[in-house]
């Protein structure tokens, strides 16, 4: 059975670089996406196809990949980036979310 | 502008049924795979299932297969989640979403389903 593994929490101070990883065998062959979710709100796409940034997403958000791990990097994190982040991938007609990472910017 | 609006959530007893709907606009619905995702209180996102643009293929997470059914009406730009034999653990905010393609990331605002006696 496939799964995507993320750290449960990451903490950084404002202006520092935050890195959130997502690991899973499927990531070696499939693209991943990253969603940001703030309390009481629907998720927002921040990275797709491992490294692409949708229009309207700030340049401080970037994605990278290496083997079975993808990484979301927020360079110079802002207080407003404090949120939950989920990776997302599909394999064999089944879609998976990672368990989510609580990013605290404080 | 892509928009998705859910409706139909509410309180239901264990073993009961509920039908959620998602009305869409801003894209060619009849060419889009659509998705339901849920989020239990204080928990992470969970993919529930997908439906192909013509309704001929549907995929579900193991925990709902046989109890939940996704359908669509392309003439109404809408799709649905019929939930039968509901369990307490199905309590969640249910989101409809257009997130099938690699660059997609559109979500509704969510509708709360509470299963409780």
Coordinates of N, CA and C in Angstrom, one line a residue:
Chain A
X1 N 0.8 -1.2 0.0 CA 0.0 0.0 0.0 C 0.9 1.2 0.0
X2 N 0.5 2.2 -0.8 CA 1.3 3.4 -0.9 C 0.9 4.4 0.2
X3 N 1.8 5.3 0.5 CA 1.5 6.4 1.4 C 2.6 7.5 1.2
X4 N 2.2 8.7 1.6 CA 3.0 9.9 1.5 C 3.3 10.3 3.0
X5 N 4.6 10.5 3.3 CA 5.0 10.8 4.7 C 5.5 12.2 4.8
X6 N 4.9 13.0 5.6 CA 5.4 14.4 5.9 C 5.7 14.5 7.4
X7 N 6.6 15.4 7.8 CA 6.8 15.7 9.2 C 5.5 16.4 9.7
X8 N 5.2 16.1 10.9 CA 3.9 16.7 11.5 C 4.0 18.2 11.7
X9 N 5.2 18.7 12.0 CA 5.4 20.1 12.2 C 6.7 20.6 11.8
X10 N 6.8 21.9 11.4 CA 8.0 22.6 11.1 C 7.8 24.0 11.7
X11 N 8.9 24.5 12.3 CA 8.8 25.9 12.9 C 10.0 26.7 12.4
X12 N 9.7 28.0 12.0 CA 10.8 28.9 11.6 C 10.4 30.3 12.2
X13 N 11.4 31.1 12.2 CA 11.2 32.5 12.5 C 10.9 33.3 11.2
X14 N 10.2 34.4 11.3 CA 10.0 35.2 10.1 C 11.3 35.5 9.4
X15 N 11.3 35.4 8.1 CA 12.5 35.7 7.3 C 13.4 34.5 7.1
X16 N 13.2 33.4 7.8 CA 14.0 32.2 7.7 C 13.4 31.4 6.5
X17 N 14.1 30.4 6.1 CA 13.7 29.4 5.1 C 13.1 28.2 5.7
X18 N 11.9 27.9 5.3 CA 11.2 26.7 5.8 C 11.2 25.6 4.7
X19 N 11.5 24.4 5.1 CA 11.5 23.3 4.1 C 10.6 22.2 4.7
X20 N 9.7 21.7 3.8 CA 8.8 20.7 4.2 C 8.9 19.5 3.2
X21 N 9.2 18.4 3.7 CA 9.4 17.2 2.8 C 8.2 16.3 2.8
X22 N 8.2 15.6 1.7 CA 7.1 14.6 1.5 C 7.8 13.4 0.8
X23 N 7.7 12.2 1.4 CA 8.3 11.0 0.9 C 7.4 9.9 0.6
X24 N 7.6 9.2 -0.5 CA 6.8 8.1 -0.9 C 7.3 7.5 -2.2
X25 N 7.2 6.2 -2.3 CA 7.7 5.5 -3.5 C 7.1 6.0 -4.8
X26 N 5.9 6.4 -4.8 CA 5.2 6.8 -6.0 C 5.8 8.1 -6.5
X27 N 6.5 8.9 -5.7 CA 7.0 10.2 -6.1 C 8.2 10.0 -7.1
X28 N 8.7 8.8 -7.2 CA 9.8 8.6 -8.2 C 9.3 8.6 -9.6
X29 N 8.0 8.3 -9.7 CA 7.4 8.2 -11.1 C 6.2 9.2 -11.3
X30 N 5.7 9.8 -10.3 CA 4.5 10.7 -10.5 C 4.8 12.1 -10.0
X31 N 4.1 13.0 -10.6 CA 4.2 14.4 -10.1 C 3.5 14.6 -8.8
X32 N 4.0 15.5 -8.0 CA 3.4 15.9 -6.7 C 2.9 17.3 -6.8
X33 N 1.9 17.6 -6.0 CA 1.4 19.0 -5.8 C 1.5 19.3 -4.3
X34 N 1.5 20.5 -4.0 CA 1.5 21.0 -2.7 C 0.3 22.0 -2.5
X35 N -0.5 21.8 -1.4 CA -1.6 22.6 -1.1 C -1.3 23.3 0.3
X36 N -1.7 24.5 0.4 CA -1.7 25.3 1.6 C -3.1 25.4 2.2
X37 N -3.3 25.2 3.5 CA -4.6 25.3 4.0 C -4.5 26.1 5.3
X38 N -5.3 27.2 5.4 CA -5.4 28.0 6.6 C -6.7 27.6 7.3
X39 N -6.8 27.8 8.7 CA -7.9 27.4 9.4 C -9.2 27.9 8.8
X40 N -10.2 27.0 8.7 CA -11.5 27.4 8.2 C -11.6 27.7 6.7
X41 N -10.5 27.5 6.0 CA -10.5 27.8 4.6 C -10.2 26.5 3.7
X42 N -10.6 26.6 2.5 CA -10.3 25.5 1.5 C -8.8 25.6 1.2
X43 N -8.3 24.4 0.8 CA -6.9 24.4 0.4 C -6.6 25.3 -0.8
X44 N -5.4 25.7 -1.0 CA -4.9 26.5 -2.1 C -3.7 25.8 -2.7
X45 N -3.7 25.7 -4.0 CA -2.5 25.1 -4.7 C -1.4 26.0 -4.7
X46 N -0.2 25.6 -4.2 CA 1.0 26.5 -4.2 C 2.1 25.9 -5.1
X47 N 2.1 24.6 -5.4 CA 3.1 24.0 -6.3 C 2.5 22.9 -7.0
X48 N 2.7 22.7 -8.3 CA 2.3 21.6 -9.1 C 3.4 21.0 -10.0
X49 N 3.2 19.8 -10.4 CA 4.3 19.1 -11.2 C 5.6 19.3 -10.5
X50 N 5.7 19.0 -9.2 CA 6.8 19.0 -8.4 C 7.5 20.4 -8.2
X51 N 7.6 21.2 -9.2 CA 8.4 22.4 -9.2 C 7.7 23.7 -9.7
X52 N 6.5 23.5 -10.3 CA 5.9 24.7 -11.0 C 5.0 25.4 -10.0
X53 N 5.0 26.8 -10.2 CA 4.2 27.6 -9.3 C 3.1 28.3 -10.0
X54 N 1.9 28.1 -9.5 CA 0.7 28.7 -10.2 C 0.8 30.2 -10.2
X55 N 0.1 30.8 -11.2 CA 0.1 32.3 -11.2 C -0.6 32.8 -9.9
X56 N 0.0 33.9 -9.3 CA -0.5 34.5 -8.1 C 0.1 34.0 -6.9
X57 N 0.9 32.9 -7.0 CA 1.6 32.4 -5.8 C 3.0 33.1 -5.7
X58 N 3.3 33.6 -4.6 CA 4.6 34.4 -4.4 C 5.8 33.5 -4.8
X59 N 6.8 34.2 -5.3 CA 8.1 33.6 -5.7 C 8.8 32.9 -4.5
X60 N 8.5 33.2 -3.3 CA 9.2 32.6 -2.2 C 8.8 31.1 -2.0
X61 N 7.7 30.7 -2.7 CA 7.4 29.3 -2.7 C 8.0 28.6 -3.9
X62 N 8.7 27.5 -3.6 CA 9.4 26.7 -4.6 C 9.3 25.2 -4.3
X63 N 9.4 24.4 -5.3 CA 9.4 23.0 -5.1 C 10.6 22.3 -5.7
X64 N 11.0 21.2 -5.2 CA 12.1 20.4 -5.7 C 11.8 19.0 -5.5
X65 N 12.6 18.1 -6.2 CA 12.4 16.7 -6.1 C 13.7 16.0 -6.2
X66 N 13.8 14.9 -5.5 CA 15.0 14.0 -5.5 C 14.6 12.6 -5.2
X67 N 14.6 11.8 -6.2 CA 14.2 10.4 -6.0 C 12.7 10.2 -5.5
X68 N 12.6 9.7 -4.3 CA 11.2 9.5 -3.7 C 10.8 10.6 -2.8
X69 N 11.5 11.7 -2.8 CA 11.2 12.8 -1.9 C 11.0 14.1 -2.7
X70 N 9.9 14.8 -2.4 CA 9.7 16.2 -2.9 C 9.8 17.1 -1.7
X71 N 10.2 18.3 -2.0 CA 10.4 19.3 -0.9 C 9.7 20.6 -1.3
X72 N 8.9 21.2 -0.4 CA 8.4 22.5 -0.6 C 9.3 23.5 0.3
X73 N 9.8 24.5 -0.4 CA 10.7 25.5 0.3 C 10.0 26.8 0.2
X74 N 10.0 27.5 1.4 CA 9.4 28.8 1.5 C 10.6 29.7 1.9
X75 N 11.1 30.5 1.0 CA 12.3 31.3 1.3 C 11.9 32.6 1.8
X76 N 12.4 32.9 3.1 CA 12.0 34.2 3.7 C 10.5 34.1 4.1
X77 N 10.2 33.1 5.0 CA 8.8 32.9 5.4 C 8.2 34.1 6.0
X78 N 6.9 34.4 5.8 CA 6.2 35.4 6.4 C 5.2 34.9 7.4
X79 N 4.7 35.7 8.3 CA 3.7 35.3 9.3 C 2.5 34.7 8.5
X80 N 2.2 35.3 7.4 CA 1.0 34.8 6.7 C 1.2 33.5 6.1
X81 N 2.4 32.9 6.1 CA 2.6 31.6 5.6 C 2.3 30.5 6.6
X82 N 2.0 30.9 7.8 CA 1.7 30.0 8.9 C 0.4 29.3 8.5
X83 N 0.5 28.0 8.3 CA -0.6 27.2 7.8 C -0.3 25.7 7.8
X84 N -1.2 24.9 7.4 CA -1.0 23.5 7.1 C -0.6 23.3 5.6
X85 N 0.3 22.4 5.4 CA 0.7 22.1 4.0 C 0.6 20.6 3.8
X86 N 0.0 20.3 2.6 CA -0.2 18.9 2.2 C 0.4 18.6 0.8
X87 N 1.1 17.5 0.7 CA 1.5 17.0 -0.6 C 0.4 16.1 -1.1
X88 N 0.4 15.9 -2.4 CA -0.7 15.2 -3.1 C -0.2 14.5 -4.3
X89 N -0.5 13.2 -4.5 CA 0.0 12.5 -5.6 C -1.0 11.4 -6.0
X90 N -0.9 10.9 -7.2 CA -1.8 9.8 -7.6 C -1.0 8.6 -8.2
X91 N -1.5 7.4 -7.9 CA -0.9 6.2 -8.5 C -2.0 5.2 -8.6
X92 N -2.0 4.5 -9.8 CA -3.0 3.4 -10.0 C -4.4 3.8 -9.7
X93 N -4.9 4.9 -10.2 CA -6.2 5.4 -10.0 C -6.6 5.6 -8.5
X94 N -5.7 5.8 -7.7 CA -5.9 6.2 -6.3 C -5.1 7.4 -6.0
X95 N -5.7 8.3 -5.3 CA -5.0 9.6 -5.0 C -4.7 9.7 -3.5
X96 N -3.6 10.3 -3.2 CA -3.1 10.3 -1.8 C -2.7 11.7 -1.4
X97 N -3.1 12.0 -0.2 CA -2.6 13.2 0.5 C -1.6 12.7 1.5
X98 N -0.5 13.5 1.7 CA 0.3 13.3 2.9 C -0.5 13.7 4.1
X99 N 0.1 13.3 5.3 CA -0.6 13.6 6.5 C -0.7 15.0 6.9
X100 N 0.1 15.9 6.2 CA 0.0 17.3 6.5 C 1.1 17.7 7.4
X101 N 1.6 18.9 7.2 CA 2.7 19.5 8.1 C 2.2 20.9 8.6
X102 N 2.2 21.1 9.8 CA 1.8 22.3 10.4 C 3.1 23.2 10.4
X103 N 3.1 24.3 9.6 CA 4.2 25.2 9.6 C 3.8 26.4 10.5
X104 N 4.7 26.6 11.5 CA 4.5 27.7 12.4 C 5.6 28.7 12.1
X105 N 5.2 30.0 11.8 CA 6.1 31.1 11.6 C 6.0 32.0 12.7
X106 N 6.9 32.0 13.6 CA 6.8 32.8 14.9 C 8.1 33.2 15.4
Chain B
X1 N -13.8 32.6 -14.3 CA -13.3 32.2 -13.0 C -13.9 30.9 -12.6
X2 N -13.1 29.9 -12.2 CA -13.6 28.6 -11.8 C -14.3 28.7 -10.4
X3 N -15.5 28.2 -10.3 CA -16.2 28.2 -9.0 C -16.9 26.9 -8.8
X4 N -16.8 26.4 -7.6 CA -17.5 25.2 -7.1 C -18.2 25.5 -5.8
X5 N -19.5 25.1 -5.8 CA -20.3 25.4 -4.6 C -21.0 24.1 -4.2
X6 N -20.7 23.6 -2.9 CA -21.3 22.4 -2.4 C -22.6 22.8 -1.7
X7 N -23.4 21.8 -1.6 CA -24.7 21.9 -0.8 C -25.1 20.5 -0.3
X8 N -25.9 20.5 0.7 CA -26.5 19.2 1.2 C -25.9 18.6 2.5
X9 N -25.0 19.3 3.1 CA -24.5 18.8 4.3 C -25.5 18.9 5.5
X10 N -25.2 18.3 6.6 CA -26.1 18.4 7.7 C -25.8 17.3 8.7
X11 N -26.8 17.2 9.6 CA -26.7 16.2 10.7 C -27.5 14.9 10.3
X12 N -26.9 13.8 10.4 CA -27.6 12.5 10.1 C -27.2 11.5 11.1
X13 N -28.2 10.6 11.4 CA -27.9 9.5 12.3 C -27.1 8.4 11.7
X14 N -26.3 7.7 12.5 CA -25.6 6.5 12.0 C -26.5 5.6 11.2
X15 N -26.0 5.1 10.1 CA -26.9 4.3 9.2 C -27.7 5.0 8.2
X16 N -27.7 6.3 8.4 CA -28.6 7.1 7.5 C -27.9 7.5 6.2
X17 N -28.6 8.3 5.4 CA -28.1 8.6 4.1 C -28.1 10.1 3.9
X18 N -27.3 10.6 3.0 CA -27.2 12.0 2.7 C -26.6 12.2 1.3
X19 N -27.1 13.2 0.5 CA -26.6 13.4 -0.8 C -26.0 14.8 -0.9
X20 N -24.8 14.9 -1.2 CA -24.1 16.2 -1.4 C -24.1 16.5 -2.9
X21 N -24.2 17.8 -3.2 CA -24.2 18.3 -4.6 C -23.1 19.3 -4.7
X22 N -22.5 19.4 -5.9 CA -21.5 20.4 -6.2 C -21.9 21.0 -7.6
X23 N -22.2 22.3 -7.6 CA -22.5 23.0 -8.8 C -21.3 23.9 -9.2
X24 N -20.9 23.7 -10.5 CA -19.7 24.4 -11.0 C -19.9 25.4 -12.1
X25 N -18.9 26.2 -12.3 CA -19.0 27.2 -13.4 C -17.6 27.6 -13.7
X26 N -17.4 28.2 -14.9 CA -16.1 28.8 -15.2 C -15.1 27.9 -16.0
X27 N -15.6 26.7 -16.3 CA -14.8 25.8 -17.1 C -15.7 24.8 -17.8
X28 N -15.1 24.0 -18.7 CA -15.9 23.0 -19.5 C -16.1 21.8 -18.6
X29 N -17.2 21.8 -17.9 CA -17.4 20.7 -16.9 C -17.4 19.3 -17.6
X30 N -18.0 19.2 -18.8 CA -18.2 17.9 -19.5 C -16.9 17.3 -19.9
X31 N -15.8 18.0 -19.8 CA -14.5 17.5 -20.1 C -13.6 17.3 -18.9
X32 N -14.1 17.5 -17.7 CA -13.3 17.5 -16.5 C -13.6 16.3 -15.6
X33 N -12.5 15.6 -15.1 CA -12.7 14.7 -14.0 C -12.9 15.5 -12.8
X34 N -13.8 15.0 -11.9 CA -14.1 15.8 -10.7 C -13.8 14.9 -9.4
X35 N -13.6 15.5 -8.3 CA -13.1 14.8 -7.1 C -13.9 15.3 -5.9
X36 N -14.1 14.4 -4.9 CA -14.5 14.7 -3.6 C -13.4 14.4 -2.6
X37 N -13.2 15.3 -1.7 CA -12.2 15.2 -0.6 C -12.9 15.5 0.7
X38 N -12.5 14.9 1.8 CA -13.1 15.2 3.1 C -12.0 15.5 4.1
X39 N -12.4 16.1 5.2 CA -11.5 16.5 6.3 C -12.2 16.3 7.6
X40 N -11.9 15.3 8.3 CA -12.5 15.1 9.7 C -12.0 16.2 10.6
X41 N -12.8 16.6 11.6 CA -12.4 17.7 12.5 C -11.0 17.5 13.1
X42 N -10.2 18.5 12.8 CA -8.8 18.5 13.4 C -7.9 17.6 12.7
X43 N -8.3 17.0 11.6 CA -7.5 16.0 10.9 C -7.1 16.5 9.5
X44 N -6.4 15.7 8.8 CA -5.9 16.0 7.5 C -6.9 15.8 6.4
X45 N -6.4 16.1 5.1 CA -7.3 15.9 4.0 C -7.3 14.4 3.6
X46 N -8.4 13.9 3.1 CA -8.5 12.5 2.7 C -9.3 12.5 1.3
X47 N -8.6 12.0 0.3 CA -9.3 11.8 -1.0 C -10.4 10.8 -0.8
X48 N -11.6 11.1 -1.3 CA -12.8 10.2 -1.2 C -13.0 9.5 -2.5
X49 N -13.0 10.2 -3.7 CA -13.2 9.6 -4.9 C -13.2 10.5 -6.1
X50 N -13.1 10.0 -7.3 CA -13.1 10.7 -8.6 C -14.2 10.2 -9.5
X51 N -14.6 11.0 -10.4 CA -15.5 10.6 -11.5 C -15.0 11.2 -12.8
X52 N -14.9 10.3 -13.8 CA -14.5 10.7 -15.1 C -15.5 11.7 -15.8
X53 N -15.0 12.4 -16.8 CA -15.8 13.4 -17.4 C -17.1 12.9 -17.9
X54 N -17.2 11.6 -18.4 CA -18.4 11.1 -19.0 C -19.1 10.2 -18.0
X55 N -18.6 10.1 -16.8 CA -19.3 9.3 -15.7 C -19.0 7.8 -15.8
X56 N -18.2 7.4 -16.8 CA -18.0 6.0 -17.0 C -16.9 5.3 -16.1
X57 N -16.2 6.1 -15.4 CA -15.2 5.6 -14.5 C -15.3 6.3 -13.2
X58 N -15.2 5.5 -12.1 CA -15.3 6.1 -10.8 C -14.3 5.4 -9.9
X59 N -13.7 6.1 -9.0 CA -12.7 5.5 -8.1 C -12.9 6.0 -6.7
X60 N -12.8 5.1 -5.7 CA -13.1 5.5 -4.4 C -12.0 5.0 -3.4
X61 N -11.9 5.7 -2.3 CA -11.0 5.2 -1.2 C -11.7 4.0 -0.6
X62 N -10.9 3.1 -0.1 CA -11.4 1.8 0.4 C -12.5 2.0 1.5
X63 N -12.3 3.0 2.3 CA -13.2 3.1 3.4 C -14.6 3.5 3.1
X64 N -14.9 4.0 1.8 CA -16.2 4.3 1.4 C -16.8 3.5 0.3
X65 N -15.9 2.7 -0.3 CA -16.3 1.9 -1.5 C -17.5 1.0 -1.1
X66 N -18.6 1.0 -1.8 CA -19.7 0.2 -1.5 C -20.8 0.9 -0.7
X67 N -20.4 2.1 -0.1 CA -21.4 2.9 0.6 C -21.6 4.2 0.0
X68 N -20.6 4.8 -0.7 CA -20.7 6.1 -1.3 C -20.7 5.9 -2.8
X69 N -21.5 6.8 -3.5 CA -21.5 6.7 -5.0 C -21.4 8.2 -5.5
X70 N -20.5 8.3 -6.4 CA -20.3 9.6 -7.1 C -21.0 9.5 -8.5
X71 N -21.8 10.6 -8.8 CA -22.5 10.7 -10.1 C -22.3 12.1 -10.6
X72 N -22.8 12.3 -11.8 CA -22.7 13.7 -12.4 C -23.8 13.9 -13.4
X73 N -24.1 15.2 -13.6 CA -25.1 15.6 -14.6 C -24.4 16.7 -15.4
X74 N -23.9 16.4 -16.5 CA -23.1 17.3 -17.3 C -24.1 18.5 -17.9
X75 N -25.3 18.2 -18.0 CA -26.3 19.2 -18.5 C -26.5 20.3 -17.4
X76 N -26.2 19.9 -16.2 CA -26.4 20.9 -15.1 C -25.0 21.4 -14.5
X77 N -23.9 20.9 -15.1 CA -22.6 21.3 -14.6 C -22.5 20.9 -13.1
X78 N -23.0 19.8 -12.8 CA -23.0 19.4 -11.4 C -22.6 18.0 -11.2
X79 N -22.1 17.7 -10.0 CA -21.8 16.3 -9.6 C -22.2 16.1 -8.2
X80 N -22.3 14.8 -7.8 CA -22.9 14.5 -6.5 C -22.2 13.4 -5.8
X81 N -22.4 13.4 -4.5 CA -21.9 12.3 -3.6 C -23.1 11.7 -2.8
X82 N -23.5 10.6 -3.2 CA -24.5 9.9 -2.4 C -23.9 9.0 -1.3
X83 N -24.2 9.3 -0.1 CA -23.6 8.6 1.0 C -24.6 7.8 1.8
X84 N -24.4 6.5 1.8 CA -25.4 5.6 2.4 C -24.7 4.9 3.6
X85 N -25.5 4.4 4.5 CA -24.9 3.6 5.7 C -23.8 4.4 6.4
X86 N -24.1 5.7 6.6 CA -23.1 6.6 7.2 C -22.7 6.1 8.6
X87 N -21.4 6.4 8.9 CA -20.8 6.0 10.2 C -20.4 7.3 10.9
X88 N -20.2 7.2 12.2 CA -19.7 8.3 12.9 C -18.3 8.8 12.4
X89 N -17.5 7.9 11.9 CA -16.2 8.3 11.4 C -16.3 9.0 10.0
X90 N -17.5 9.1 9.4 CA -17.6 9.8 8.2 C -17.9 11.3 8.4
X91 N -18.0 11.7 9.7 CA -18.1 13.1 10.0 C -16.9 13.9 9.5
X92 N -17.2 14.9 8.7 CA -16.1 15.7 8.1 C -16.7 16.8 7.4
X93 N -15.8 17.7 7.0 CA -16.1 18.7 6.0 C -15.8 18.1 4.6
X94 N -16.8 18.1 3.7 CA -16.6 17.5 2.4 C -16.4 18.6 1.4
X95 N -15.4 18.5 0.6 CA -15.1 19.4 -0.4 C -15.2 18.8 -1.8
X96 N -15.9 19.5 -2.7 CA -15.8 19.1 -4.1 C -14.6 19.9 -4.7
X97 N -14.0 19.3 -5.6 CA -12.7 19.9 -6.2 C -12.5 19.5 -7.6
X98 N -11.8 20.4 -8.3 CA -11.3 20.1 -9.6 C -9.8 20.0 -9.4
X99 N -9.3 18.8 -9.1 CA -7.9 18.7 -8.8 C -7.3 17.4 -9.5
X100 N -7.9 17.0 -10.5 CA -7.5 15.7 -11.2 C -6.2 15.9 -12.0
X101 N -6.2 17.0 -12.8 CA -5.1 17.2 -13.7 C -3.9 17.8 -12.9
X102 N -2.7 17.6 -13.4 CA -1.5 17.9 -12.7 C -1.4 19.4 -12.3
X103 N -2.0 20.3 -13.0 CA -2.0 21.7 -12.7 C -3.2 22.3 -12.1
X104 N -4.2 21.4 -11.8 CA -5.5 21.8 -11.2 C -5.4 22.0 -9.7
X105 N -6.2 23.0 -9.2 CA -6.2 23.2 -7.8 C -7.4 24.0 -7.4
X106 N -8.6 23.6 -7.8 CA -9.8 24.4 -7.5 C -10.7 23.6 -6.5
X107 N -11.1 24.3 -5.5 CA -11.9 23.7 -4.4 C -13.2 24.5 -4.2
X108 N -14.2 23.8 -3.7 CA -15.4 24.5 -3.1 C -15.1 24.9 -1.7
X109 N -16.1 25.5 -1.1 CA -15.8 26.1 0.3 C -16.0 25.0 1.3
X110 N -16.6 23.8 0.9 CA -16.8 22.7 1.9 C -18.2 22.8 2.5
X111 N -18.7 21.6 2.8 CA -19.9 21.4 3.5 C -19.8 20.4 4.6
X112 N -20.3 20.7 5.8 CA -20.1 19.8 7.0 C -21.1 18.7 7.0
X113 N -20.7 17.5 7.2 CA -21.5 16.4 7.4 C -21.2 15.8 8.8
X114 N -22.2 15.8 9.6 CA -22.1 15.3 11.0 C -22.9 14.0 11.2
X115 N -22.3 12.9 11.5 CA -23.0 11.7 11.7 C -23.0 11.4 13.2
X116 N -24.2 11.5 13.8 CA -24.3 11.4 15.3 C -25.7 11.0 15.7
X117 N -25.8 10.3 16.7 CA -27.2 10.0 17.2 C -27.6 11.0 18.3

